[in-house]
XYZ file of C-alpha atoms in Angstrom:
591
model
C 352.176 241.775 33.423
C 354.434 239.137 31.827
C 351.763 236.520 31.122
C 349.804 238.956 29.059
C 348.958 237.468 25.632
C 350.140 239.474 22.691
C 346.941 238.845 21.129
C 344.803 240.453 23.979
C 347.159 243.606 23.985
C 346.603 243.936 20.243
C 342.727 243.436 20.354
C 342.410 245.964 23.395
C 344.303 248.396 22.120
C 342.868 248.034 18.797
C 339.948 249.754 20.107
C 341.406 252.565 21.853
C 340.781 254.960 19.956
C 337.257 254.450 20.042
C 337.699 253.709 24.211
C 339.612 256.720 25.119
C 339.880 258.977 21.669
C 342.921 261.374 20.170
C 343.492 265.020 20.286
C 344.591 267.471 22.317
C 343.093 269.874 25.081
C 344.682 273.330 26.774
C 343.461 272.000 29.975
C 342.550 269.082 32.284
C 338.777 269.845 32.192
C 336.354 267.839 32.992
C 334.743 267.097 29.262
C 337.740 265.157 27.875
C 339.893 262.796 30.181
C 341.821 262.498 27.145
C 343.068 265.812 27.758
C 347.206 266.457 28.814
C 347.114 268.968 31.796
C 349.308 272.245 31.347
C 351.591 273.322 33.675
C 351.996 270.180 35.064
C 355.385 267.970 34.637
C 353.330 266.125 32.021
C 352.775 269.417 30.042
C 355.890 268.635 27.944
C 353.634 265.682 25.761
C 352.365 266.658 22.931
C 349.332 263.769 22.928
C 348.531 261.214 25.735
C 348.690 257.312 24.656
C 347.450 254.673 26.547
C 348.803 251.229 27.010
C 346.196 248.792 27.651
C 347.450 245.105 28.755
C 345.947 242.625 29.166
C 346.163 240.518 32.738
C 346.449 236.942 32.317
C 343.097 236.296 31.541
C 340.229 234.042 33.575
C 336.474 233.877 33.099
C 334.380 236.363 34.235
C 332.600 233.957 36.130
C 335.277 233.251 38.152
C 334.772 234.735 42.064
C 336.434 237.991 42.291
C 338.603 239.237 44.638
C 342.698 239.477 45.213
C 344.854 236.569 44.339
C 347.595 236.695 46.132
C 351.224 236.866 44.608
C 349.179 238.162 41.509
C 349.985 241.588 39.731
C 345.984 241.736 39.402
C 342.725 239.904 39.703
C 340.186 238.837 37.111
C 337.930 241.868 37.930
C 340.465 244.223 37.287
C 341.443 243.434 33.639
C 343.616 246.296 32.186
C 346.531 248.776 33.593
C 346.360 252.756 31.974
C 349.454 254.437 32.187
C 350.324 257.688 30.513
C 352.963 258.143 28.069
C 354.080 260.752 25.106
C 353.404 259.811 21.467
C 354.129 261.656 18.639
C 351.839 263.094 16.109
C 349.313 260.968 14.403
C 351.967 257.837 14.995
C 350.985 254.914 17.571
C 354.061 254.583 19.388
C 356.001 256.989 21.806
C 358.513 259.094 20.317
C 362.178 257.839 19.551
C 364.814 257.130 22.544
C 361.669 256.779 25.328
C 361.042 253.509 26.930
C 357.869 252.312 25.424
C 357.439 250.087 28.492
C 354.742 251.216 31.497
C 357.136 253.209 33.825
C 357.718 251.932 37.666
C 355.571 255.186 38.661
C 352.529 252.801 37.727
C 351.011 250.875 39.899
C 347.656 249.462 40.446
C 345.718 249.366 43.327
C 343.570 246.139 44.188
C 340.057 246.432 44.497
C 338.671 246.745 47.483
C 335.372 245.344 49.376
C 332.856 248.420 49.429
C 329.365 247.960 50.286
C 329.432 243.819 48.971
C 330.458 245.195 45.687
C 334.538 244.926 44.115
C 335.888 247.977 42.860
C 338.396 248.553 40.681
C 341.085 252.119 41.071
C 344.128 252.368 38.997
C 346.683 254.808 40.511
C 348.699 256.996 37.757
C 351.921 258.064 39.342
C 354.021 260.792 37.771
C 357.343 261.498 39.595
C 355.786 259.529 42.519
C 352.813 261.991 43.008
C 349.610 259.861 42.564
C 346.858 260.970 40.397
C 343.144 260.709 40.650
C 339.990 261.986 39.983
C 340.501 264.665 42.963
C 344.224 265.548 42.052
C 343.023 265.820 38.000
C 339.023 266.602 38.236
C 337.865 265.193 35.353
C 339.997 262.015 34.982
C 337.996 259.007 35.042
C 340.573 255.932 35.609
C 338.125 253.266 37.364
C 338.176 250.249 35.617
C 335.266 247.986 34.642
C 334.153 246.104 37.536
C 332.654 242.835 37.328
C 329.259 243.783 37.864
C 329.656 245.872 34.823
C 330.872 242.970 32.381
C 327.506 241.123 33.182
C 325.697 243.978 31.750
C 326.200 242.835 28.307
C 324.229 239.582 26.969
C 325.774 236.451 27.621
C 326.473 234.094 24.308
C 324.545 231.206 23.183
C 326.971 227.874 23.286
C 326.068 224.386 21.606
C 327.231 221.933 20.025
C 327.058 219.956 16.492
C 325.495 217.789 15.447
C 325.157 217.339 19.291
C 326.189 217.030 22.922
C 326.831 213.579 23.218
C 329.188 211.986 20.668
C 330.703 209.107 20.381
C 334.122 208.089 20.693
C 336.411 208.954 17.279
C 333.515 210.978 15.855
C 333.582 214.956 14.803
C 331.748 217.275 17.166
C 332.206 221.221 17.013
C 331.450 223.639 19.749
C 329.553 227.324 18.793
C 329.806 230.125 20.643
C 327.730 233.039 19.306
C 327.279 237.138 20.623
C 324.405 239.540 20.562
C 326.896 241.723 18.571
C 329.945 241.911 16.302
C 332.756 240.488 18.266
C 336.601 240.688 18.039
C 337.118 237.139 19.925
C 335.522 234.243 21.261
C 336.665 232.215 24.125
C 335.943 228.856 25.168
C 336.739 227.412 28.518
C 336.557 223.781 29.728
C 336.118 223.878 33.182
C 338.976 222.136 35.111
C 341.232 223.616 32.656
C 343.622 226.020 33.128
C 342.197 229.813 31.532
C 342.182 230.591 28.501
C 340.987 226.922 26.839
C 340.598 228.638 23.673
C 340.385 231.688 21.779
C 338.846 232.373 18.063
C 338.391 235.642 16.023
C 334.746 235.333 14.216
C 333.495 234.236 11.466
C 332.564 236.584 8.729
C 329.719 237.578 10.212
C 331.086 238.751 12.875
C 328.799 237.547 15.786
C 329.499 233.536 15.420
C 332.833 231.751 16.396
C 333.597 227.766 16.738
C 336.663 224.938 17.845
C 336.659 221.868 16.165
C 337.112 218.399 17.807
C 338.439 216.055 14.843
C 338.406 213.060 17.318
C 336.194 212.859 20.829
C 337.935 211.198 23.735
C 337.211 211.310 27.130
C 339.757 214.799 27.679
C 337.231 216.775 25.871
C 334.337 216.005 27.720
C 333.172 218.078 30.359
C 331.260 221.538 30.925
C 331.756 224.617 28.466
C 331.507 228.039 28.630
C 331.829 230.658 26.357
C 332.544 234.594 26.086
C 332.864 237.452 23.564
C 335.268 240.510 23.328
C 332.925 243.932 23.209
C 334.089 247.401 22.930
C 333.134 247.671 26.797
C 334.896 244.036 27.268
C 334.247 240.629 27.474
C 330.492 239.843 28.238
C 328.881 237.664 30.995
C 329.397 233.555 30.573
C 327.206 231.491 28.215
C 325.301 228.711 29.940
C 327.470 225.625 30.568
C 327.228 223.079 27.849
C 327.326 219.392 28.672
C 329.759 217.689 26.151
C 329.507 214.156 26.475
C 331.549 211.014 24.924
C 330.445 207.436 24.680
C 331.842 204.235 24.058
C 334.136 204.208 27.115
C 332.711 201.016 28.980
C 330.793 198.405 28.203
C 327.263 198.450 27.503
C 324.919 198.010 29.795
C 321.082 195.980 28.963
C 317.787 197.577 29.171
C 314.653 195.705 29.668
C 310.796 196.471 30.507
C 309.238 194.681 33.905
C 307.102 192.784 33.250
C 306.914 193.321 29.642
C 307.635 195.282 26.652
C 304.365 195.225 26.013
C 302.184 197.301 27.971
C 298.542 197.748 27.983
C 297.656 201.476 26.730
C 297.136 203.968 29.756
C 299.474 201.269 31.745
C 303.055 201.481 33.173
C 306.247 199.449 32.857
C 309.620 199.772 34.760
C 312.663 200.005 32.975
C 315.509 198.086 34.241
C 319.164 199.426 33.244
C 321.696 196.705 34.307
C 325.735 196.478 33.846
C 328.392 193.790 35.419
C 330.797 196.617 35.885
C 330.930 198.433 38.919
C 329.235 201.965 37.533
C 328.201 204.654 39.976
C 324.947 205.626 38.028
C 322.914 205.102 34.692
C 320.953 207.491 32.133
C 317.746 206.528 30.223
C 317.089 208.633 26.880
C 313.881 208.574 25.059
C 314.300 209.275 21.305
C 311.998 210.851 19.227
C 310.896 214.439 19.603
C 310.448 215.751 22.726
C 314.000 214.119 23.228
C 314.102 213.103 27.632
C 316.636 211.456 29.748
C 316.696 210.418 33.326
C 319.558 210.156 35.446
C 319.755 207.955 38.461
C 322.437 206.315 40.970
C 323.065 202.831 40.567
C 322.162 200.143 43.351
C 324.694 197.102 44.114
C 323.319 193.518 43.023
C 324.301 190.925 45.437
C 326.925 189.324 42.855
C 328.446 192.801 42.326
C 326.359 193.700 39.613
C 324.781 197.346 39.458
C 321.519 198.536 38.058
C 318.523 201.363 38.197
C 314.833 201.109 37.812
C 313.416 203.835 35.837
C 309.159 204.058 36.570
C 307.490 204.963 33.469
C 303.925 205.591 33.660
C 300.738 206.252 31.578
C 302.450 204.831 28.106
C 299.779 205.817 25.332
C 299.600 204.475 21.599
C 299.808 207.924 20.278
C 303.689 208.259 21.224
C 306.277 206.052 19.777
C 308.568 205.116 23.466
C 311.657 204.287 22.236
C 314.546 204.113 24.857
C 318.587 203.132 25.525
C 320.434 204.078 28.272
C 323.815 203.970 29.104
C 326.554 204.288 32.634
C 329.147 206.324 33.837
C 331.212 206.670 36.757
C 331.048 209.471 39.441
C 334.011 210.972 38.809
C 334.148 211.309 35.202
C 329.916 211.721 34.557
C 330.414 213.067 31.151
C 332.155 209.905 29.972
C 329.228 207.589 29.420
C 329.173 203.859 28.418
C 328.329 202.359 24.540
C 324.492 202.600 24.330
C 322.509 199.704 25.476
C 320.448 198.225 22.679
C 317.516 200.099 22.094
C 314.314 198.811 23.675
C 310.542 199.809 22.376
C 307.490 199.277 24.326
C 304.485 198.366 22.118
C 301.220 199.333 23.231
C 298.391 197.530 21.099
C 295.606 199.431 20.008
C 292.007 198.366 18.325
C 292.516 198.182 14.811
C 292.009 194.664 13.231
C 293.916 192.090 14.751
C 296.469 189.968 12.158
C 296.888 185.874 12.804
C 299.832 183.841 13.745
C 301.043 180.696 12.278
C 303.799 177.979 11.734
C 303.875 176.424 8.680
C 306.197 173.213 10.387
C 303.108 173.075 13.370
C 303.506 174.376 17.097
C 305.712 170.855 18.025
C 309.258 171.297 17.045
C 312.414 169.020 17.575
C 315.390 170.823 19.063
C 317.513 171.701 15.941
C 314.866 171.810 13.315
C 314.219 175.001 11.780
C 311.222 177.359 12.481
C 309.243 180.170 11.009
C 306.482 182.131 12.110
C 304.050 184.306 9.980
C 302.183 186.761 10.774
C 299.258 187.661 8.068
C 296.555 190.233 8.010
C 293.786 191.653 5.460
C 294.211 195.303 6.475
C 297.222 195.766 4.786
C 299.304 196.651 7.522
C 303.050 198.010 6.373
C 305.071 196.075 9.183
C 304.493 193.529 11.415
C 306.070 192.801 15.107
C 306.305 189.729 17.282
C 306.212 189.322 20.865
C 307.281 186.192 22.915
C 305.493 185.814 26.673
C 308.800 186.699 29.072
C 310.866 187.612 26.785
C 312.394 191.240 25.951
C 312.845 191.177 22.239
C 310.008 192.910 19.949
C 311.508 191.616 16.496
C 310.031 193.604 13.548
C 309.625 193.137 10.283
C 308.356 194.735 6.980
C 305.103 193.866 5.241
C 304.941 192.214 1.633
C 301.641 191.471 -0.158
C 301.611 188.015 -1.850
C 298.496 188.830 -3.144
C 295.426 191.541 -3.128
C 294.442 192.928 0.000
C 296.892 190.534 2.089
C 299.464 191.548 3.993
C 302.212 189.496 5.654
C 305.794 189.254 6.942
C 308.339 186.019 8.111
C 309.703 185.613 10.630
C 312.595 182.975 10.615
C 313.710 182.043 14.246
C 316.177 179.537 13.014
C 316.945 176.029 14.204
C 314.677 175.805 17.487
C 316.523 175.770 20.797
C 314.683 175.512 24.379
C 314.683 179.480 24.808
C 312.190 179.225 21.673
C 309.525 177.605 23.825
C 306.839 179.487 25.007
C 303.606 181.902 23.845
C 303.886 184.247 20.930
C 301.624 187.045 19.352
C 302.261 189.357 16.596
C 301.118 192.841 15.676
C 300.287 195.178 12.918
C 301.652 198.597 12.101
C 301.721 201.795 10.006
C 304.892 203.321 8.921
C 303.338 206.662 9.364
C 302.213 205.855 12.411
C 303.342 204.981 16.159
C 299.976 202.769 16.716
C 300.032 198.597 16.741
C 296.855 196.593 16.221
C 294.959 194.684 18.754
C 297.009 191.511 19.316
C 296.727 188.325 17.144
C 295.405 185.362 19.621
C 298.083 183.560 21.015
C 300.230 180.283 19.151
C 302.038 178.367 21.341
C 305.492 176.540 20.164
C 306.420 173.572 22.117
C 309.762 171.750 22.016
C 309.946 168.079 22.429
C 313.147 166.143 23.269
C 313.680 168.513 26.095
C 313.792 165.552 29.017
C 314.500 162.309 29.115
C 310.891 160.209 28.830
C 309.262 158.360 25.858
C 305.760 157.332 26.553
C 303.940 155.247 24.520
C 300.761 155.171 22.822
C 297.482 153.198 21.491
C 294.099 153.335 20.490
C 290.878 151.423 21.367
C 289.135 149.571 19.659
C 291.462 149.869 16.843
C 293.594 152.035 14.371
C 291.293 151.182 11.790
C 287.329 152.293 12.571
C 284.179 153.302 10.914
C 283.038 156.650 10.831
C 280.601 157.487 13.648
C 282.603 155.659 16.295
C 283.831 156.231 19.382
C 288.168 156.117 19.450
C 290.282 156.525 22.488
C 293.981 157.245 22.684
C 295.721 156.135 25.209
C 299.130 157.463 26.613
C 301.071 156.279 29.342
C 304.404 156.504 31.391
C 305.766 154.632 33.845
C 307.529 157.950 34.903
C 305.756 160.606 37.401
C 304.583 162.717 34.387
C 301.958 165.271 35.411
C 300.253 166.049 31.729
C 300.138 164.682 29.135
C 299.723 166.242 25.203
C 298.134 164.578 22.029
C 299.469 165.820 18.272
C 298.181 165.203 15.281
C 300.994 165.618 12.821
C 300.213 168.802 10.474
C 296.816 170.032 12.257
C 296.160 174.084 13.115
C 294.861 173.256 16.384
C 296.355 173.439 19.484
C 297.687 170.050 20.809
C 295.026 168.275 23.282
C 296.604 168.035 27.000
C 294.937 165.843 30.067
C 296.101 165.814 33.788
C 297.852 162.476 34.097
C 296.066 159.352 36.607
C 297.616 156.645 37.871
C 296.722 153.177 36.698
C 298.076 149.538 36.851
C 301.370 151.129 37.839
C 301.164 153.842 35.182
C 300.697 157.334 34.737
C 298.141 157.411 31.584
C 295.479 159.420 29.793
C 292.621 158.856 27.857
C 291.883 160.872 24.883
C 288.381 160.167 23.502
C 286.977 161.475 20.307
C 283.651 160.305 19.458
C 282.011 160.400 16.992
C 284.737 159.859 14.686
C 285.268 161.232 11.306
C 286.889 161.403 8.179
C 288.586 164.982 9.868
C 290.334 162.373 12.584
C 292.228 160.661 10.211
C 296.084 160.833 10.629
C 299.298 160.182 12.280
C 299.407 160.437 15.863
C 301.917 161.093 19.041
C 301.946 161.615 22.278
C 304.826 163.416 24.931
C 304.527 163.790 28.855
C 305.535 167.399 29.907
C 305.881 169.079 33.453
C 303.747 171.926 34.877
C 307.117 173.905 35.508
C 307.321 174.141 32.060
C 304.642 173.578 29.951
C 306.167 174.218 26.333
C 308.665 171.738 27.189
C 307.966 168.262 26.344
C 309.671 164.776 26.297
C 310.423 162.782 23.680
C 307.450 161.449 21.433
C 306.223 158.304 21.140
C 306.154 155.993 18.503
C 304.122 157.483 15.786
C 300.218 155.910 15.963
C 298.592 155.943 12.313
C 294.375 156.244 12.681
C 292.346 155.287 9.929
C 288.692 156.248 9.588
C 286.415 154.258 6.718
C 283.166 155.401 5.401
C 282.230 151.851 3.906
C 282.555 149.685 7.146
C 278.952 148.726 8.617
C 277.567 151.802 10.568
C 277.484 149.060 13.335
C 279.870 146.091 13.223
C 279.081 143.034 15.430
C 280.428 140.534 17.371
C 279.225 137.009 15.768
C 280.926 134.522 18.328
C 277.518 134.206 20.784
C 275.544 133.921 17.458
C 277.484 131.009 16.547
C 277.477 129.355 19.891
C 273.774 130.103 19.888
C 273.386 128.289 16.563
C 275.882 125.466 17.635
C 273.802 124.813 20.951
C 270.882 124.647 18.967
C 271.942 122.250 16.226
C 272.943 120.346 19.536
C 269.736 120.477 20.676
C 268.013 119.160 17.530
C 270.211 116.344 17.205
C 269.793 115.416 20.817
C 266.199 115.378 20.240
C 266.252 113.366 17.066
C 268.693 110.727 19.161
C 266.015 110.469 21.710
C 263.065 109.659 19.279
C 265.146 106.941 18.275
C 266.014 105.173 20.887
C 262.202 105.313 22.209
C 261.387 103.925 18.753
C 263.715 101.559 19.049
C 262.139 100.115 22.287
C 258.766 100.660 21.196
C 258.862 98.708 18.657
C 260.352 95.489 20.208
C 257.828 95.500 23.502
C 254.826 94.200 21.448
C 256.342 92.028 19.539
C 257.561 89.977 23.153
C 253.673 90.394 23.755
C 252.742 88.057 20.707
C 254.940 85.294 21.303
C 253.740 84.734 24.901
């Protein structure tokens, strides 16, 4: 009886007189047990008093039975002893020893049909006392069967379960009825964890955690003091700290963005050595999903969450975070968050750069995304890649809608396909998906090929141009940009010619719309947003006012010189036969 708390004695026997009632009675009967009996060795008191104390105390949920070495057992709660008080005072009368005499004892309960029973034994001059010696006298104590008869409390916490590390959190504990106290109890702890009296309502008490740390998380229970005694446990709560490890990453195979009606996997991943990871969906209805981690072969750990059926009607909004087996309450920092976008059907927005889809390693870049529906934010997706970067909407002018997004200076990782989205605030639904810009980076291997054009950089309009780029590397593609153009960069499969890889980009007919500065870059089919240094910078210049059909005058001339050969050949001809002619008769005449 030594390690019973003051404050338990004090509330117990605060409600005495309401448990066991004052007076007097010329008999034991059996209508009040308060009742002295006369003629007894106890018929000297003038009123009966009860000393209740209290055991020191453990959960009601606790398993019953003896504990050996103990004065009592958690189902039997209280020793009644008999004493002499005077009138209308609350304490025996002067010169008696107010402490429960050796002729108490207490019997343990004892196994009886499955069920524990509780008997206290009142002794007076060593003759014991019970219901049989003193018909009437009801001494059996509350079993624990008869605690759970009263409601069990409602236990949460605020603002939450899981809290961080350093933050506030306070636990609530709160009866069907006006209660004296409220106990908590962390299990693992040693009983009681601690004890409240109400609030002024009477039915709600809390304890306040100024700082969470990893000794305060764990399972809680709660219980309230009744007239009849303490009630039946609360359900356990789950307090929770995070922030104790590192964070882990969270990522969507293949693809953040998932088709509506489709499903992703959700990969939780962590360099530490952690026995098991939990995935939380925010938003209302609030999930999480708890699974044991599985060993990478570099001693990595990680857990694939399935998610299935994704729908554009629900925003799916997840983190996740580790823990440890032996500690599973003490979580690790929250992973980034990760949101899967599911496109819908409302009017697709377009993507552009205003710098063009080539881009030097280190030079800056900007995409925007624009759209006449007036959508309130905008998101951008790159093929392979886990970030969904979002950004509000801003209306440069009536009835268009647009938002930046700067990427900064352009590294290899910011090769590859992008496509951006439209949005509501008030709503969890994307538009259909803008069609597709590619950004390629040039510089990104070691190769320079070079470039020309047939017939000439200078042609009329009408004609037919080709471009011609070659390598002497083995270069499997080859890509054609005109400097500043929307469209797409031209790319050819690669032949080899002449001890060159080349190819032949023809545009006929040519117009005024061809004119401009030209390059060419050899690229890999590994990679195809990665290209090699460009060539030398090819300037083509289309004229309206040259001849629709410029000739070649070098036969006409040779034409014209063989005839004006001709003609005098001829003429030297006549004159030599004229020459002759003319002296053969006059030989004639002289002979």
């Amino acid at each position: 009886m030594e390690g019973a708390s003051q404050e338990d004695t004090e509330s117990v026997m605060g409600m005495r007189a309401r448990l066991l009632g004052r007076g007097s009675s010329p008999s034991c009967g059996a209508a009040d047990v308060t009742a002295p009996c006369r003629g007894g060795p106890a018929s000297q008191w003038t009123h009966p008093w009860v000393s209740v104390l209290r055991a020191p105390w453990s959960p009601p949920s606790a398993p019953p039975g003896p504990q050996e070495g103990d004065a009592m057992t958690p189902s039997l709660t209280a020793l009644l002893c008999l004493g002499e008080m005077e009138e209308g005072e609350g304490k025996p009368q002067p010169g008696t020893d107010p402490s429960p005499q050796p002729g108490c004892s207490v019997r343990r309960p004892q196994d009886s049909g499955g069920s524990r029973v509780g008997e206290a034994l009142l002794r007076i001059q060593g003759e014991p006392l019970t219901g049989v010696s003193l018909p009437g006298l009801s001494v059996g104590l509350r079993t624990q069967e008869q605690a759970r008869t009263l409601p069990k409390p409602t236990i949460w916490a605020e603002p939450g379960s899981v809290i961080p590390w350093g933050s506030p959190v306070t636990i609530w504990c709160q009866g069907t009825r006006v209660a004296p106290v409220f106990r908590f109890h962390k299990e693992g702890s040693s009983p009681p964890w601690y004890r409240q009296a109400p609030l002024e309502h009477g039915d709600k008490g809390n304890f306040s955690i100024s700082y969470m740390t990893q000794d305060y998380a764990g399972r809680y229970h709660c219980y309230y003091l009744s007239p009849t005694g303490w009630s039946e446990s609360s359900d356990p709560l789950e307090l929770v700290v995070t922030g104790a490890h590192s964070k882990p990453t969270l990522s969507a195979l293949p693809s953040p963005v998932v088709t509506s009606g489709g499903n992703v996997t959700l990969q939780a991943r962590s360099r530490q050595r952690l026995d098991g990871f939990i995935l939380t969906k925010e938003g209302e209805p609030k999930s999480s999903w708890t699974l044991d981690a599985q060993r990478g072969p570099q001693g990595q750990t990680q857990a694939l969450f399935p998610v299935g059926r994704v729908t554009p009607s629900h925003r799916w909004m997840f983190r996740c975070h580790g823990f440890y087996r032996d500690t599973p309450q003490v979580w690790s920092a929250p992973s980034d968050p990760l949101e899967l976008l599911v496109p819908g059907v409302s009017g697709k927005p377009s993507l552009l750069t205003p710098q063009g889809p080539v881009m030097a390693s280190g030079q800056s870049l900007t995409l925007q995304c624009r759209s006449d529906v007036g959508y309130d934010r905008f998101a951008l997706s790159q093929e392979g890649r886990q970030a969904l970067p979002q950004s509000p909407g801003r209306q440069p002018q009536a009835g268009l809608s647009q938002a930046d997004f700067p990427l900064g200076p352009v590294t290899n990782t910011h090769a590859g396909r992008y496509r951006c989205y439209g949005g509501h605030n008030l709503s969890s639904e994307w538009s259909a998906p803008s069609d597709p810009l590619d950004i390629l980076v040039a510089g990104s291997f070691p190769d320079t090929p070079s470039l020309s054009v047939q017939p000439g950089p200078v042609v009329a309009s009408g004609e037919k141009v080709t471009l011609l780029c070659q390598s002497r590397g083995t270069k499997e593609t080859f890509l054609l940009s005109k400097e500043g153009a929307a469209q797409s960069p031209l790319r050819l499969r690669s032949k080899y010619r002449g001890g060159h890889f080349q190819a032949e980009f023809s545009m006929s007919p040519v117009t005024s719309a061809h004119n401009g500065t030209y390059r060419c870059y050899s690229l890999l089919s590994s990679n195809p947003y990665l290209l090699s240094h460009a060539s030398a910078p090819l300037e083509l210049t289309v004229s309206e006012s040259l001849p629709s059909h410029p000739q070649d005058y070098t036969v006409e001339n040779l034409i014209r010189m063989g005839m004006a050969g001709s003609v005098l050949l001829g003429l030297g001809i006549l004159l030599f036969q004229a020459q002759h002619g003319h002296g053969g008769p006059q030989d004639a005449a002289r002979s």
